[in-house]
mmCIF file of C-alpha atoms and ligand atoms in Angstrom:
data_model
loop_
_atom_site.group_PDB
_atom_site.id
_atom_site.type_symbol
_atom_site.label_atom_id
_atom_site.label_comp_id
_atom_site.label_asym_id
_atom_site.label_seq_id
_atom_site.Cartn_x
_atom_site.Cartn_y
_atom_site.Cartn_z
ATOM 1 C CA MET A 3 74.871 91.148 67.000
ATOM 2 C CA ARG A 4 74.650 94.463 65.210
ATOM 3 C CA ILE A 5 75.377 97.863 66.770
ATOM 4 C CA ASP A 6 74.549 101.062 64.869
ATOM 5 C CA ILE A 7 76.189 104.114 66.420
ATOM 6 C CA ILE A 8 74.757 107.490 65.430
ATOM 7 C CA THR A 9 77.356 110.232 65.812
ATOM 8 C CA VAL A 10 78.494 113.580 64.448
ATOM 9 C CA LEU A 11 82.108 112.400 64.854
ATOM 10 C CA PRO A 12 82.361 108.952 63.236
ATOM 11 C CA GLN A 13 86.143 109.295 62.917
ATOM 12 C CA LEU A 14 86.491 109.577 66.676
ATOM 13 C CA LEU A 15 84.993 106.094 66.954
ATOM 14 C CA GLU A 16 87.056 104.320 64.318
ATOM 15 C CA SER A 17 90.102 103.415 66.391
ATOM 16 C CA PRO A 18 88.374 101.622 69.302
ATOM 17 C CA PHE A 19 87.041 99.015 66.874
ATOM 18 C CA GLN A 20 90.313 98.521 64.992
ATOM 19 C CA HIS A 21 92.300 96.800 67.738
ATOM 20 C CA SER A 22 92.494 93.759 69.958
ATOM 21 C CA ILE A 23 89.351 91.949 71.124
ATOM 22 C CA LEU A 24 86.832 94.252 69.420
ATOM 23 C CA GLN A 25 88.550 94.013 66.059
ATOM 24 C CA ARG A 26 88.788 90.232 66.334
ATOM 25 C CA ALA A 27 85.096 89.953 67.225
ATOM 26 C CA ILE A 28 84.236 92.044 64.163
ATOM 27 C CA ASP A 29 86.602 90.033 61.919
ATOM 28 C CA LYS A 30 85.055 86.776 63.166
ATOM 29 C CA GLY A 31 81.603 88.118 62.273
ATOM 30 C CA LEU A 32 80.376 87.949 65.887
ATOM 31 C CA VAL A 33 79.360 91.600 65.787
ATOM 32 C CA GLU A 34 78.868 94.251 63.126
ATOM 33 C CA VAL A 35 79.478 97.842 64.195
ATOM 34 C CA ASN A 36 78.271 100.633 61.902
ATOM 35 C CA LEU A 37 79.271 104.238 62.413
ATOM 36 C CA ILE A 38 76.514 106.441 61.047
ATOM 37 C CA ASN A 39 77.175 110.106 60.388
ATOM 38 C CA LEU A 40 74.169 112.030 61.674
ATOM 39 C CA ARG A 41 74.922 114.880 59.265
ATOM 40 C CA ASP A 42 74.007 112.571 56.378
ATOM 41 C CA TYR A 43 70.412 112.774 57.663
ATOM 42 C CA SER A 44 70.284 116.555 57.940
ATOM 43 C CA THR A 45 68.168 118.264 55.291
ATOM 44 C CA HIS A 46 69.758 121.599 56.200
ATOM 45 C CA LYS A 47 71.979 123.303 53.590
ATOM 46 C CA GLN A 48 75.002 123.327 55.896
ATOM 47 C CA LYS A 49 74.180 119.842 57.214
ATOM 48 C CA SER A 50 73.749 121.339 60.668
ATOM 49 C CA VAL A 51 72.385 119.124 63.423
ATOM 50 C CA ASP A 52 72.009 121.637 66.264
ATOM 51 C CA ASP A 53 70.249 124.887 67.082
ATOM 52 C CA TYR A 54 69.830 127.456 69.872
ATOM 53 C CA ALA A 55 67.915 126.358 72.968
ATOM 54 C CA PHE A 56 64.355 127.592 73.319
ATOM 55 C CA GLY A 57 64.181 129.851 76.354
ATOM 56 C CA GLY A 58 67.775 130.997 75.852
ATOM 57 C CA GLY A 59 70.886 130.070 77.799
ATOM 58 C CA ALA A 60 74.354 128.926 76.826
ATOM 59 C CA GLY A 61 74.938 125.950 74.565
ATOM 60 C CA MET A 62 73.411 124.425 71.468
ATOM 61 C CA VAL A 63 70.891 121.591 71.413
ATOM 62 C CA MET A 64 70.819 118.716 68.913
ATOM 63 C CA THR A 65 67.721 118.983 66.744
ATOM 64 C CA ILE A 66 65.123 116.248 66.417
ATOM 65 C CA GLU A 67 64.734 116.115 62.601
ATOM 66 C CA PRO A 68 68.028 114.473 61.548
ATOM 67 C CA ILE A 69 67.892 112.092 64.514
ATOM 68 C CA ALA A 70 64.305 111.109 63.671
ATOM 69 C CA ASN A 71 65.227 110.651 59.988
ATOM 70 C CA CYS A 72 68.186 108.479 60.898
ATOM 71 C CA ILE A 73 66.447 106.288 63.501
ATOM 72 C CA ASN A 74 63.373 105.840 61.279
ATOM 73 C CA ALA A 75 65.569 104.833 58.332
ATOM 74 C CA LEU A 76 67.330 102.227 60.481
ATOM 75 C CA LYS A 77 64.085 100.946 61.964
ATOM 76 C CA GLY A 78 62.723 100.545 58.436
ATOM 77 C CA GLN A 79 65.392 97.915 57.827
ATOM 78 C CA ARG A 80 65.234 95.836 61.011
ATOM 79 C CA ASN A 81 63.842 95.652 64.525
ATOM 80 C CA TYR A 82 65.943 97.013 67.348
ATOM 81 C CA ASP A 83 66.040 95.597 70.868
ATOM 82 C CA GLU A 84 67.087 98.933 72.348
ATOM 83 C CA VAL A 85 67.648 102.491 71.156
ATOM 84 C CA ILE A 86 70.229 103.765 73.628
ATOM 85 C CA TYR A 87 71.106 107.390 74.374
ATOM 86 C CA THR A 88 74.391 108.064 76.167
ATOM 87 C CA SER A 89 73.657 110.579 78.889
ATOM 88 C CA PRO A 90 75.135 111.633 82.236
ATOM 89 C CA ASP A 91 71.665 111.344 83.789
ATOM 90 C CA GLY A 92 71.092 107.797 82.499
ATOM 91 C CA GLU A 93 71.338 104.553 84.437
ATOM 92 C CA VAL A 94 74.986 104.038 85.369
ATOM 93 C CA LEU A 95 76.571 101.225 83.338
ATOM 94 C CA ASN A 96 77.487 98.123 85.308
ATOM 95 C CA GLN A 97 78.450 94.523 84.552
ATOM 96 C CA LYS A 98 74.872 93.279 84.890
ATOM 97 C CA MET A 99 73.716 95.743 82.237
ATOM 98 C CA SER A 100 76.603 94.807 79.914
ATOM 99 C CA ASN A 101 75.813 91.097 80.381
ATOM 100 C CA HIS A 102 72.208 91.745 79.379
ATOM 101 C CA LEU A 103 73.087 93.939 76.385
ATOM 102 C CA SER A 104 75.498 91.258 75.109
ATOM 103 C CA THR A 105 72.545 88.868 74.665
ATOM 104 C CA LEU A 106 70.633 91.238 72.353
ATOM 105 C CA THR A 107 70.627 91.239 68.547
ATOM 106 C CA ASN A 108 70.274 94.812 67.232
ATOM 107 C CA LEU A 109 71.187 97.997 69.105
ATOM 108 C CA ILE A 110 71.248 101.667 68.226
ATOM 109 C CA ILE A 111 73.472 103.962 70.289
ATOM 110 C CA LEU A 112 72.897 107.699 69.872
ATOM 111 C CA CYS A 113 75.822 109.911 70.913
ATOM 112 C CA GLY A 114 74.874 113.339 72.233
ATOM 113 C CA HIS A 115 76.849 116.566 71.889
ATOM 114 C CA TYR A 116 76.651 120.206 72.990
ATOM 115 C CA LYS A 117 73.916 120.544 75.664
ATOM 116 C CA GLY A 118 72.441 117.207 74.593
ATOM 117 C CA VAL A 119 69.470 116.273 72.378
ATOM 118 C CA ASP A 120 66.004 117.843 72.170
ATOM 119 C CA GLN A 121 63.979 116.192 74.954
ATOM 120 C CA ARG A 122 61.422 114.936 72.420
ATOM 121 C CA VAL A 123 64.071 112.582 71.000
ATOM 122 C CA ARG A 124 64.415 111.040 74.434
ATOM 123 C CA ASP A 125 60.660 110.912 74.985
ATOM 124 C CA HIS A 126 59.741 109.295 71.671
ATOM 125 C CA PHE A 127 62.727 107.377 70.268
ATOM 126 C CA ILE A 128 64.981 106.335 73.132
ATOM 127 C CA THR A 129 64.287 103.111 75.043
ATOM 128 C CA LYS A 130 67.313 103.158 77.354
ATOM 129 C CA GLU A 131 69.597 105.905 78.686
ATOM 130 C CA ILE A 132 73.066 104.945 79.873
ATOM 131 C CA SER A 133 75.676 106.953 81.768
ATOM 132 C CA ILE A 134 79.245 105.706 82.137
ATOM 133 C CA GLY A 135 79.719 107.577 85.422
ATOM 134 C CA ASP A 136 79.010 110.737 87.385
ATOM 135 C CA TYR A 137 81.044 113.153 85.288
ATOM 136 C CA VAL A 138 80.357 115.032 82.067
ATOM 137 C CA LEU A 139 82.054 114.222 78.757
ATOM 138 C CA SER A 140 82.104 116.516 75.718
ATOM 139 C CA GLY A 141 80.233 113.963 73.639
ATOM 140 C CA GLY A 142 78.714 110.506 73.770
ATOM 141 C CA GLU A 143 81.333 108.832 71.539
ATOM 142 C CA LEU A 144 83.713 107.741 74.282
ATOM 143 C CA ALA A 145 80.753 106.531 76.331
ATOM 144 C CA ALA A 146 79.526 104.532 73.309
ATOM 145 C CA ALA A 147 83.009 103.022 72.940
ATOM 146 C CA VAL A 148 83.032 102.028 76.616
ATOM 147 C CA ILE A 149 79.572 100.453 76.355
ATOM 148 C CA CYS A 150 80.533 98.552 73.174
ATOM 149 C CA ASP A 151 83.823 97.315 74.629
ATOM 150 C CA SER A 152 82.203 95.985 77.806
ATOM 151 C CA VAL A 153 79.425 94.313 75.766
ATOM 152 C CA ILE A 154 81.340 92.890 72.788
ATOM 153 C CA ARG A 155 83.983 91.122 74.900
ATOM 154 C CA LEU A 156 81.154 89.096 76.461
ATOM 155 C CA ILE A 157 79.859 87.671 73.176
ATOM 156 C CA PRO A 158 80.791 83.969 73.167
ATOM 157 C CA GLY A 159 83.893 83.546 70.995
ATOM 158 C CA ALA A 160 85.098 87.154 71.363
ATOM 159 C CA ILE A 161 87.689 86.197 73.973
ATOM 160 C CA SER A 162 89.679 83.093 73.107
ATOM 161 C CA ASP A 163 89.580 81.705 76.654
ATOM 162 C CA GLU A 164 85.883 82.220 77.281
ATOM 163 C CA THR A 165 86.083 81.542 80.984
ATOM 164 C CA SER A 166 88.381 84.514 81.319
ATOM 165 C CA ALA A 167 85.566 87.058 80.853
ATOM 166 C CA LEU A 168 83.553 85.161 83.457
ATOM 167 C CA THR A 169 86.307 85.403 86.074
ATOM 168 C CA ASP A 170 86.705 89.168 85.770
ATOM 169 C CA SER A 171 85.685 91.589 88.504
ATOM 170 C CA PHE A 172 81.947 92.021 89.143
ATOM 171 C CA GLN A 173 80.828 88.832 87.352
ATOM 172 C CA ASP A 174 80.318 87.064 90.680
ATOM 173 C CA GLY A 175 79.696 90.291 92.594
ATOM 174 C CA LEU A 176 83.321 90.373 93.746
ATOM 175 C CA LEU A 177 86.501 92.113 92.634
ATOM 176 C CA ALA A 178 89.060 89.901 90.879
ATOM 177 C CA PRO A 179 91.938 88.425 92.945
ATOM 178 C CA PRO A 180 95.538 89.609 92.424
ATOM 179 C CA VAL A 181 97.405 88.019 89.504
ATOM 180 C CA TYR A 182 101.115 87.291 89.056
ATOM 181 C CA THR A 183 103.414 86.019 86.320
ATOM 182 C CA ARG A 184 107.109 85.237 85.907
ATOM 183 C CA PRO A 185 109.587 85.847 87.422
ATOM 184 C CA ALA A 186 108.582 84.151 90.695
ATOM 185 C CA GLU A 187 110.866 86.599 92.507
ATOM 186 C CA PHE A 188 111.845 90.146 91.546
ATOM 187 C CA ASN A 189 113.898 92.466 93.752
ATOM 188 C CA GLY A 190 113.185 90.044 96.615
ATOM 189 C CA TRP A 191 109.397 90.471 96.056
ATOM 190 C CA LYS A 192 107.963 86.963 95.935
ATOM 191 C CA VAL A 193 104.850 85.563 94.311
ATOM 192 C CA PRO A 194 102.584 83.987 97.009
ATOM 193 C CA ASP A 195 103.693 80.362 97.621
ATOM 194 C CA MET A 196 100.147 79.094 97.128
ATOM 195 C CA LEU A 197 100.173 80.033 93.417
ATOM 196 C CA LEU A 198 103.308 77.937 92.883
ATOM 197 C CA SER A 199 101.969 74.932 94.819
ATOM 198 C CA GLY A 200 100.266 73.209 91.883
ATOM 199 C CA HIS A 201 97.157 72.355 94.011
ATOM 200 C CA ASN A 202 94.350 73.642 91.812
ATOM 201 C CA ALA A 203 91.579 73.308 94.411
ATOM 202 C CA ASN A 204 93.636 75.123 97.063
ATOM 203 C CA ILE A 205 94.563 77.805 94.551
ATOM 204 C CA GLU A 206 90.886 78.362 93.703
ATOM 205 C CA ASN A 207 90.070 78.694 97.439
ATOM 206 C CA TRP A 208 92.950 81.121 97.906
ATOM 207 C CA ARG A 209 91.746 83.216 94.965
ATOM 208 C CA HIS A 210 88.230 83.311 96.340
ATOM 209 C CA GLU A 211 89.503 84.429 99.761
ATOM 210 C CA GLN A 212 91.620 87.119 98.110
ATOM 211 C CA SER A 213 88.591 88.306 96.109
ATOM 212 C CA MET A 214 86.524 88.505 99.297
ATOM 213 C CA GLU A 215 89.230 90.428 101.159
ATOM 214 C CA ARG A 216 89.777 92.840 98.300
ATOM 215 C CA THR A 217 86.058 93.460 97.934
ATOM 216 C CA LYS A 218 85.604 93.994 101.704
ATOM 217 C CA LEU A 219 88.450 96.490 101.692
ATOM 218 C CA LEU A 220 87.843 98.381 98.423
ATOM 219 C CA ARG A 221 84.150 97.929 97.580
ATOM 220 C CA PRO A 222 82.212 96.833 100.676
ATOM 221 C CA ASP A 223 79.044 98.098 98.935
ATOM 222 C CA LEU A 224 79.225 95.085 96.570
ATOM 223 C CA LEU A 225 78.771 92.701 99.518
ATOM 224 C CA GLU A 226 75.643 94.407 100.865
HETATM 225 N N1 SAH B 301 74.038 119.211 79.378
HETATM 226 C C1 SAH B 301 74.174 117.819 79.673
HETATM 227 C C2 SAH B 301 75.557 117.304 79.318
HETATM 228 C C3 SAH B 301 75.843 117.322 77.872
HETATM 229 S S1 SAH B 301 77.397 116.627 77.558
HETATM 230 C C4 SAH B 301 73.961 117.603 81.142
HETATM 231 O O1 SAH B 301 74.330 118.466 81.924
HETATM 232 O O2 SAH B 301 73.450 116.536 81.529
HETATM 233 C C5 SAH B 301 77.271 116.208 75.864
HETATM 234 C C6 SAH B 301 76.943 114.755 75.570
HETATM 235 O O3 SAH B 301 77.975 113.919 76.035
HETATM 236 C C7 SAH B 301 75.670 114.220 76.197
HETATM 237 O O4 SAH B 301 74.555 114.524 75.437
HETATM 238 C C8 SAH B 301 75.949 112.719 76.250
HETATM 239 O O5 SAH B 301 75.588 112.094 75.036
HETATM 240 C C9 SAH B 301 77.450 112.662 76.411
HETATM 241 N N2 SAH B 301 77.859 112.405 77.805
HETATM 242 C C10 SAH B 301 78.401 113.306 78.650
HETATM 243 N N3 SAH B 301 78.673 112.740 79.843
HETATM 244 C C11 SAH B 301 78.305 111.445 79.756
HETATM 245 C C12 SAH B 301 78.329 110.347 80.668
HETATM 246 N N4 SAH B 301 78.781 110.472 81.921
HETATM 247 N N5 SAH B 301 77.864 109.155 80.239
HETATM 248 C C13 SAH B 301 77.392 109.013 78.985
HETATM 249 N N6 SAH B 301 77.336 110.012 78.075
HETATM 250 C C14 SAH B 301 77.784 111.225 78.443
#
């Protein structure tokens, strides 16, 4: 898998890919993540990538030329499955979407800034718009990092115990059950006896019941 992230702040996105599961997936060659500085595609003297909004009003708008130059240059080298724009009015990211994205080969993610991008970028270049929740960020970089993290960890081989990604919350439409580790007792607070019983089948049933209860209590909408 290859993910090309177009951003005006490539440095902001370096750290998320230099640690833990994402770094290992990159080192193993399961995914290639390229941070592309949008300013490199600006033909403007000052390398500017934004301008005042037509019609007036507060806030700058990202111009279409550098974005078009950049996306066209990338598309000249390979086919892309999706050209994603991070946007608070996009489809809200969920596990199903991440599962699907993890099966694709080449992705572009465009990070917005200021008041967002010229609408013509969205109309003519973007194939998918993703929000990471109903709140507004200053830029699309953190959203891109969230999307990449949720997607890359699903690529087979990214997590050493592959079943572990499949038993996380949402994969079966339920929240994950509670987990415990040593010590079996702390401050008089005991780990549930069932988990120490050694009966795998019973433990699996117990975990499923716990998942159901937790989901009913915290996210009944998932059961509808
Ligand atoms: N004026 C826009 C917000 C711009 S915020 C509006 O009201 O809808 C600047 C940029 O941050 C956006 O272009 C987008 O790329 C990113 N962004 C902000 N909130 C986001 C969210 N919830 N999900 C994904 N990207 C977001």
